Short mmCIF file of C-alpha atoms in Angstrom, two decimals:
data_model
loop_
_atom_site.label_atom_id
_atom_site.label_comp_id
_atom_site.label_asym_id
_atom_site.label_seq_id
_atom_site.Cartn_x
_atom_site.Cartn_y
_atom_site.Cartn_z
CA MET A 1 -14.10 10.16 -50.04
CA LYS A 2 -10.97 7.88 -50.79
CA LYS A 3 -12.76 4.87 -48.96
CA LEU A 4 -16.04 5.34 -51.19
CA LEU A 5 -14.05 5.46 -54.55
CA TYR A 6 -12.02 2.26 -53.08
CA LEU A 7 -15.04 0.56 -52.56
CA PHE A 8 -16.86 1.71 -55.75
CA ALA A 9 -13.81 0.67 -57.76
CA LEU A 10 -13.72 -2.82 -56.09
CA SER A 11 -17.58 -3.39 -56.56
CA LEU A 12 -17.37 -2.69 -60.34
CA PHE A 13 -14.49 -5.15 -60.61
CA LEU A 14 -16.23 -7.68 -59.00
CA LEU A 15 -19.21 -7.22 -60.80
CA SER A 16 -17.60 -7.38 -64.09
CA CYS A 17 -16.01 -10.72 -62.91
CA SER A 18 -19.21 -12.04 -62.36
CA LYS A 19 -20.25 -11.67 -65.40
CA GLY A 20 -17.18 -13.25 -67.06
CA ALA A 21 -17.47 -16.89 -68.50
CA LYS A 22 -19.14 -19.72 -66.80
CA THR A 23 -15.92 -21.23 -66.18
CA GLU A 24 -14.48 -18.19 -64.41
CA ASN A 25 -17.66 -17.98 -61.93
CA ILE A 26 -16.09 -18.26 -58.38
CA ASP A 27 -18.92 -20.19 -56.95
CA ASP A 28 -18.24 -22.59 -59.63
CA LEU A 29 -14.74 -23.00 -58.93
CA ILE A 30 -15.19 -23.25 -55.21
CA SER A 31 -17.77 -26.16 -56.02
CA ALA A 32 -15.36 -27.67 -58.20
CA LYS A 33 -12.54 -27.39 -55.54
CA ASN A 34 -10.47 -26.10 -58.14
CA VAL A 35 -7.52 -24.78 -56.03
CA LYS A 36 -5.51 -23.68 -58.70
CA ALA A 37 -7.99 -21.43 -60.53
CA LEU A 38 -9.09 -19.93 -56.94
CA ASN A 39 -5.41 -18.87 -56.18
CA GLU A 40 -5.04 -17.30 -59.64
CA LYS A 41 -8.13 -15.41 -59.40
CA LYS A 42 -7.25 -14.45 -55.99
CA THR A 43 -3.69 -13.02 -57.44
CA ALA A 44 -5.54 -11.31 -60.05
CA LEU A 45 -7.89 -9.65 -57.65
CA GLN A 46 -4.92 -8.55 -55.42
CA ALA A 47 -3.23 -7.05 -58.15
CA ASP A 48 -6.36 -5.10 -59.10
CA ILE A 49 -6.93 -3.76 -55.78
CA THR A 50 -3.09 -2.75 -55.38
CA LYS A 51 -3.58 -0.59 -58.63
CA ILE A 52 -6.67 0.96 -57.46
CA GLU A 53 -5.21 2.07 -54.32
CA GLU A 54 -1.91 3.45 -56.20
CA ALA A 55 -4.20 5.26 -58.45
CA LEU A 56 -6.13 6.86 -55.45
CA ALA A 57 -3.08 7.75 -53.64
CA THR A 58 -2.23 10.06 -56.85
CA LEU A 59 -5.69 11.68 -57.30
CA ASP A 60 -6.03 15.19 -56.19
CA VAL A 61 -8.74 14.42 -53.52
CA LYS A 62 -9.46 17.05 -51.13
CA LYS A 63 -8.46 16.03 -47.59
CA GLU A 64 -10.89 16.51 -44.83
CA GLU A 65 -9.93 18.72 -42.08
CA ALA A 66 -10.30 18.39 -38.14
CA LEU A 67 -10.18 20.65 -34.91
CA VAL A 68 -7.97 18.94 -32.63
CA SER A 69 -5.93 19.76 -29.34
CA VAL A 70 -2.07 19.19 -29.35
CA LEU A 71 0.87 18.80 -26.73
CA THR A 72 4.33 18.87 -26.77
CA VAL A 73 5.92 15.56 -25.24
CA LYS A 74 8.69 16.16 -22.55
CA ASP A 75 11.06 14.32 -20.56
CA THR A 76 9.60 13.78 -17.14
CA VAL A 77 10.20 11.58 -14.23
CA PHE A 78 7.53 8.61 -14.14
CA ASN A 79 6.37 6.76 -11.22
CA HIS A 80 4.41 3.51 -11.30
CA TYR A 81 2.36 2.95 -8.28
CA LEU A 82 0.62 -0.45 -6.53
CA ASP A 83 -2.78 0.91 -5.17
CA ILE A 84 -3.83 -1.30 -2.23
CA GLN A 85 -6.11 -0.89 0.83
CA GLY A 86 -5.01 -1.21 4.38
CA ASN A 87 -6.24 -0.52 8.11
CA VAL A 88 -4.84 1.93 10.39
CA ASN A 89 -3.97 0.33 13.86
CA THR A 90 -1.55 0.99 16.70
CA LYS A 91 0.16 -1.46 18.74
CA GLU A 92 -0.55 0.67 21.82
CA ASN A 93 -4.13 0.10 22.11
CA ILE A 94 -4.94 -2.25 24.93
CA LEU A 95 -7.23 -3.01 27.75
CA VAL A 96 -5.92 -2.41 31.24
CA GLN A 97 -6.71 -5.45 33.29
CA PRO A 98 -6.06 -5.81 37.43
CA GLU A 99 -3.42 -7.91 38.20
CA PHE A 100 -5.17 -8.73 41.33
CA SER A 101 -8.68 -9.43 42.29
CA GLY A 102 -10.49 -7.54 44.54
CA THR A 103 -12.48 -4.25 45.63
CA LEU A 104 -11.57 -1.32 43.37
CA THR A 105 -10.82 1.22 46.31
CA SER A 106 -9.69 4.36 43.95
CA LEU A 107 -10.09 5.14 40.50
CA THR A 108 -7.95 8.36 39.75
CA VAL A 109 -8.89 8.77 35.99
CA LYS A 110 -12.06 9.22 33.38
CA ALA A 111 -12.38 8.91 29.77
CA GLY A 112 -10.73 11.58 27.77
CA ASP A 113 -7.81 11.86 30.33
CA ARG A 114 -4.22 11.72 29.02
CA VAL A 115 -1.81 9.62 31.30
CA SER A 116 1.76 9.10 31.44
CA LYS A 117 3.57 5.93 31.66
CA GLY A 118 3.84 4.60 35.20
CA GLN A 119 1.09 7.15 36.22
CA ILE A 120 -1.40 5.65 38.86
CA LEU A 121 -5.16 4.84 37.22
CA GLY A 122 -6.57 3.02 40.26
CA ARG A 123 -6.05 0.87 43.55
CA VAL A 124 -7.71 -2.48 44.28
CA ASP A 125 -8.10 -3.55 48.14
CA ASP A 126 -5.05 -5.39 48.98
CA GLY A 127 -6.88 -8.05 51.58
CA GLY A 128 -4.75 -7.08 54.51
CA MET A 129 -1.24 -7.51 52.64
CA SER A 130 0.11 -4.31 54.01
CA GLN A 131 -0.13 -5.29 57.20
CA GLN A 132 1.69 -8.47 56.39
CA LEU A 133 4.51 -6.31 54.83
CA ALA A 134 4.84 -4.49 58.10
CA ASN A 135 5.11 -7.69 60.14
CA ALA A 136 7.72 -8.88 57.30
CA GLN A 137 9.68 -5.98 57.47
CA ASN A 138 10.02 -6.32 61.46
CA GLN A 139 11.18 -9.53 61.07
CA TYR A 140 13.82 -8.76 58.57
CA ALA A 141 14.89 -5.92 60.55
CA LEU A 142 15.28 -8.16 63.62
CA ALA A 143 17.15 -10.63 61.47
CA LYS A 144 19.30 -8.17 59.88
CA THR A 145 20.35 -6.91 63.64
CA THR A 146 21.03 -10.35 64.71
CA PHE A 147 23.07 -11.03 61.65
CA ASP A 148 24.98 -7.75 61.91
CA ARG A 149 26.07 -8.52 65.51
CA GLN A 150 27.10 -12.31 65.06
CA LYS A 151 29.17 -10.65 62.06
CA ASN A 152 30.96 -8.61 64.34
CA LEU A 153 31.78 -11.38 66.78
CA TRP A 154 32.77 -13.82 64.01
CA ASP A 155 35.14 -11.06 62.59
CA LYS A 156 36.83 -11.12 66.20
CA LYS A 157 36.78 -15.00 66.07
CA ILE A 158 34.21 -15.06 68.59
CA GLY A 159 31.73 -17.75 68.62
CA SER A 160 31.15 -20.50 66.07
CA GLU A 161 30.89 -20.27 62.17
CA ILE A 162 27.23 -22.05 62.37
CA GLN A 163 25.62 -19.37 64.49
CA PHE A 164 26.86 -16.71 62.03
CA LEU A 165 25.81 -18.99 58.91
CA GLN A 166 22.10 -19.52 60.68
CA ALA A 167 22.00 -15.47 61.48
CA GLN A 168 22.51 -14.79 57.81
CA THR A 169 20.33 -17.65 56.33
CA GLN A 170 17.60 -15.94 58.53
CA MET A 171 18.14 -12.51 57.44
CA ILE A 172 18.11 -13.37 53.76
CA SER A 173 15.09 -15.38 54.45
CA ALA A 174 13.46 -12.43 56.14
CA GLN A 175 14.57 -10.24 53.24
CA LYS A 176 12.69 -12.47 50.57
CA ALA A 177 9.71 -12.67 52.27
CA VAL A 178 9.59 -8.87 52.05
CA ALA A 179 10.21 -8.46 48.62
CA GLN A 180 7.52 -11.26 47.76
CA ILE A 181 5.21 -9.15 49.72
CA GLN A 182 6.04 -5.97 48.02
CA ALA A 183 5.63 -7.41 44.75
CA GLN A 184 2.12 -8.81 45.42
CA LEU A 185 1.33 -5.36 46.79
CA ALA A 186 2.41 -3.74 43.87
CA LYS A 187 -0.20 -5.57 41.73
CA THR A 188 -2.86 -3.62 43.68
CA VAL A 189 -1.75 -0.70 42.13
CA ILE A 190 -3.10 -0.23 38.56
CA ARG A 191 -0.58 1.84 36.34
CA ALA A 192 -0.54 3.06 32.79
CA PRO A 193 1.63 0.77 30.58
CA PHE A 194 2.38 3.83 28.28
CA ASN A 195 1.86 7.57 27.39
CA GLY A 196 -1.81 7.86 25.87
CA SER A 197 -5.36 8.64 26.38
CA ILE A 198 -8.09 7.04 28.35
CA ASP A 199 -10.80 6.15 25.58
CA GLU A 200 -13.25 4.30 27.77
CA VAL A 201 -13.54 2.88 31.72
CA PHE A 202 -15.66 0.23 32.34
CA ALA A 203 -15.35 -0.20 36.00
CA GLU A 204 -16.41 2.21 39.16
CA LYS A 205 -14.78 2.59 42.53
CA GLY A 206 -16.19 0.00 44.99
CA GLN A 207 -16.67 -2.46 42.22
CA VAL A 208 -15.23 -6.16 42.44
CA VAL A 209 -12.96 -6.34 39.95
CA ALA A 210 -10.71 -9.55 38.30
CA PRO A 211 -9.14 -9.90 34.94
CA SER A 212 -11.93 -10.16 32.53
CA ALA A 213 -12.64 -9.66 28.38
CA THR A 214 -13.72 -6.14 28.67
CA GLY A 215 -11.07 -5.01 31.60
CA LEU A 216 -10.96 -2.00 33.52
CA MET A 217 -10.44 0.73 30.68
CA ARG A 218 -9.09 0.94 27.33
CA ILE A 219 -6.10 3.12 26.83
CA VAL A 220 -5.05 4.15 23.42
CA ASN A 221 -1.44 6.10 22.20
CA LEU A 222 -2.25 7.50 18.86
CA GLY A 223 1.33 9.11 18.32
CA ASN A 224 2.46 5.75 16.90
CA MET A 225 0.00 4.75 14.25
CA TYR A 226 0.79 2.44 11.31
CA VAL A 227 -0.95 0.84 8.21
CA SER A 228 -0.81 -2.60 8.02
CA THR A 229 -1.68 -4.52 4.74
CA SER A 230 -0.59 -7.38 2.43
CA ILE A 231 0.73 -7.21 -1.07
CA PRO A 232 1.32 -9.97 -3.61
CA GLU A 233 4.46 -12.05 -3.48
CA THR A 234 5.47 -10.47 -6.85
CA TYR A 235 6.57 -7.61 -5.00
CA ILE A 236 9.16 -9.22 -2.81
CA GLY A 237 12.54 -7.48 -3.46
CA LYS A 238 10.65 -4.22 -4.87
CA LEU A 239 9.89 -3.02 -1.45
CA LYS A 240 12.54 -2.42 1.27
CA VAL A 241 12.48 -0.85 4.81
CA GLY A 242 12.51 3.00 4.57
CA ASP A 243 10.60 3.19 1.19
CA MET A 244 8.11 6.40 1.47
CA VAL A 245 4.41 5.46 0.79
CA ASP A 246 1.44 7.82 0.22
CA VAL A 247 -1.21 6.99 2.63
CA TYR A 248 -4.82 8.34 1.77
CA LEU A 249 -7.47 8.51 4.47
CA THR A 250 -10.91 8.14 2.47
CA SER A 251 -12.72 9.25 5.73
CA LEU A 252 -10.57 12.33 6.25
CA GLY A 253 -9.67 13.07 2.48
CA LYS A 254 -6.38 13.86 3.39
CA THR A 255 -3.27 12.15 2.35
CA TYR A 256 -0.05 11.49 4.53
CA LYS A 257 3.46 10.45 4.09
CA GLY A 258 4.29 7.20 5.36
CA LYS A 259 7.79 5.13 5.73
CA VAL A 260 7.60 1.29 5.46
CA ARG A 261 8.77 0.00 8.87
CA GLN A 262 8.45 -3.66 8.48
CA ILE A 263 8.24 -6.29 5.71
CA GLY A 264 6.70 -9.81 6.68
CA ASN A 265 9.21 -12.69 6.31
CA PHE A 266 6.05 -15.30 5.38
CA VAL A 267 4.14 -15.71 2.43
CA ASN A 268 0.52 -16.73 3.24
CA PRO A 269 -0.07 -19.77 1.03
CA ASN A 270 -3.91 -19.02 0.78
CA ASN A 271 -3.50 -15.87 -1.27
CA ARG A 272 0.29 -15.54 -2.03
CA THR A 273 0.91 -12.31 0.05
CA PHE A 274 3.00 -11.18 2.64
CA GLY A 275 2.52 -8.59 5.13
CA ILE A 276 4.01 -4.97 5.52
CA GLU A 277 3.48 -2.18 7.94
CA VAL A 278 3.76 1.53 7.19
CA SER A 279 4.42 4.03 10.04
CA ILE A 280 2.20 7.58 9.65
CA PRO A 281 2.63 10.71 11.65
CA ASN A 282 -0.49 11.91 13.14
CA PRO A 283 0.30 15.37 14.35
CA ASP A 284 -3.53 16.39 14.59
CA ASN A 285 -4.62 13.41 16.29
CA LEU A 286 -6.96 12.57 13.40
CA LEU A 287 -6.12 9.14 12.95
CA ARG A 288 -7.78 6.34 14.78
CA PRO A 289 -7.35 2.48 14.83
CA ASN A 290 -9.33 0.36 12.17
CA GLN A 291 -9.73 3.33 9.57
CA VAL A 292 -9.55 2.43 6.13
CA ALA A 293 -6.43 3.71 4.10
CA LYS A 294 -5.28 3.53 0.85
CA LEU A 295 -1.77 3.00 -0.06
CA LYS A 296 0.26 4.36 -3.01
CA ILE A 297 3.69 2.36 -3.27
CA THR A 298 6.02 3.23 -6.03
CA ASP A 299 7.21 -0.10 -7.60
CA TYR A 300 8.82 1.58 -10.60
CA THR A 301 10.54 5.03 -11.44
CA SER A 302 11.81 6.17 -14.73
CA LYS A 303 13.75 9.46 -14.41
CA ASP A 304 14.15 10.33 -17.98
CA ALA A 305 10.48 8.97 -19.40
CA ILE A 306 8.49 9.96 -22.27
CA VAL A 307 4.75 9.73 -21.03
CA VAL A 308 1.30 10.92 -22.86
CA PRO A 309 -2.07 10.81 -21.56
CA THR A 310 -3.61 7.13 -21.86
CA ASN A 311 -6.42 8.10 -23.62
CA VAL A 312 -4.58 9.24 -26.82
CA ILE A 313 -2.96 5.83 -27.29
CA GLN A 314 -5.20 3.75 -29.87
CA GLU A 315 -4.96 -0.07 -31.26
CA ASP A 316 -5.21 -1.11 -34.45
CA GLY A 317 -6.39 -4.21 -36.39
CA LYS A 318 -2.79 -5.61 -35.72
CA GLY A 319 -2.73 -5.03 -32.10
CA ASP A 320 -0.34 -2.31 -32.65
CA HIS A 321 -0.44 0.82 -30.26
CA TYR A 322 -0.32 4.28 -32.04
CA VAL A 323 -0.40 7.83 -31.38
CA TYR A 324 -1.29 10.80 -34.00
CA THR A 325 1.72 13.17 -34.37
CA VAL A 326 1.42 16.60 -35.83
CA GLU A 327 3.77 17.17 -39.11
CA GLY A 328 4.61 20.46 -40.61
CA SER A 329 3.21 22.35 -37.85
CA ASN A 330 3.21 26.11 -38.04
CA GLY A 331 1.48 26.99 -34.60
CA LYS A 332 -2.00 26.59 -35.83
CA THR A 333 -2.07 23.71 -38.56
CA GLY A 334 -0.46 20.56 -39.30
CA THR A 335 -0.99 16.97 -40.92
CA ALA A 336 -1.75 14.13 -39.18
CA LYS A 337 0.67 11.11 -38.76
CA LYS A 338 0.05 8.01 -37.53
CA VAL A 339 3.02 6.73 -35.20
CA VAL A 340 3.28 2.94 -33.81
CA VAL A 341 4.46 3.05 -30.27
CA THR A 342 5.85 0.61 -27.75
CA ILE A 343 4.10 1.22 -24.36
CA GLY A 344 5.31 0.41 -20.90
CA LYS A 345 3.41 1.08 -17.76
CA SER A 346 0.47 3.32 -16.92
CA SER A 347 -0.22 5.15 -13.78
CA ASP A 348 -2.18 8.25 -12.90
CA ASN A 349 -3.79 8.59 -16.37
CA VAL A 350 -0.76 8.47 -18.41
CA THR A 351 1.60 5.68 -20.04
CA GLU A 352 5.21 5.72 -20.31
CA ILE A 353 6.06 5.66 -24.30
CA LEU A 354 9.16 2.96 -24.48
CA SER A 355 9.90 3.68 -28.07
CA GLY A 356 8.15 5.61 -31.13
CA LEU A 357 7.80 8.91 -29.42
CA SER A 358 10.85 11.54 -28.68
CA ALA A 359 10.97 14.60 -26.85
CA LYS A 360 9.56 17.66 -28.19
CA ASP A 361 7.32 15.63 -30.80
CA VAL A 362 4.01 17.57 -31.02
CA ILE A 363 0.77 14.91 -30.30
CA VAL A 364 -2.75 15.15 -30.91
CA SER A 365 -4.17 14.93 -27.29
CA GLU A 366 -8.01 15.70 -28.01
CA GLY A 367 -10.03 14.65 -31.06
CA VAL A 368 -7.69 11.65 -31.82
CA ASN A 369 -11.06 9.68 -32.73
CA THR A 370 -12.11 12.00 -35.42
CA ILE A 371 -8.81 12.08 -37.33
CA SER A 372 -7.07 9.61 -39.71
CA GLU A 373 -3.07 9.88 -41.19
CA GLY A 374 -2.76 12.72 -43.51
CA MET A 375 -5.63 14.70 -42.39
CA LYS A 376 -5.34 18.42 -42.16
CA LEU A 377 -5.65 19.52 -38.37
CA ASN A 378 -6.44 22.97 -36.99
CA PHE A 379 -5.53 23.62 -33.54
#
């Protein structure tokens, strides 16, 4: 109503001005480029508009009413998060390769079996090395017996030093030959490199095997899972090892509590990011390598923050942000008051208010788009 009266009065005034003398016509003044007269005309118009506004403010005009919802502002802990996507992974996810080429003489596991570190998974034909080892052990036993006898004689000052040294050298050489064959023979035994589960087996007993792109089998440990991702370099210094992170698995619809275990020391020059790893528990063995995860990393915390729903904050033509508070509340009704606020960060549909509001202030939470300052509110 107030706006209608204002526009009506302004229209009458402009109409009266247009009917004035020809020398006072605004179009004529613009055409004549009469800056002085235009400034005088502008001053006169502004003065009249001010009078109209003052008159309207004193008129007993019935204020409109609105039905709204309100809430009381409280001090609370406010956290701001960096939301970013990552991939679930584990460093204990490998293809088991044979170290020795030959025929696979035994295969003791199948897909789905749980294995322990060091457990024998299979054997490759040694190609006669077992016999070579037996011969080498016999040679070593003879060399050791010879050395022991030669040493007894040498301790009694019998015999020459060269005989003693030759016996010692032959024994050591035979011992090294045994160790070398044993090391080669150990490579024919395929063992689990860590505790885990056999995910797939790609070879069969009797097959000739050698190191390849597919390997013999895949072994995975789901007990040491982590999420890897890259975050903007602006977060350097805001994140440290040990920080807690919320990890949401979209495929499972579950949130896990993770912990930052590693922060990269290198910034990628192509996208200005650095890598991090977040360890996550897997008590139910539901996590799998390459699952997509969403990380919520806390980068800002305020313990005694004033926060309001983000949707109640509006912006005027000057670029100022404001909310409507309730004045003269009696628990059911009140009057709307426009309060300019300074806003901070936003997260989870709420925004921190840095100035303009205090704890226990009552603000309009629903219906903010249908009210104006001074309007009577019902709630």
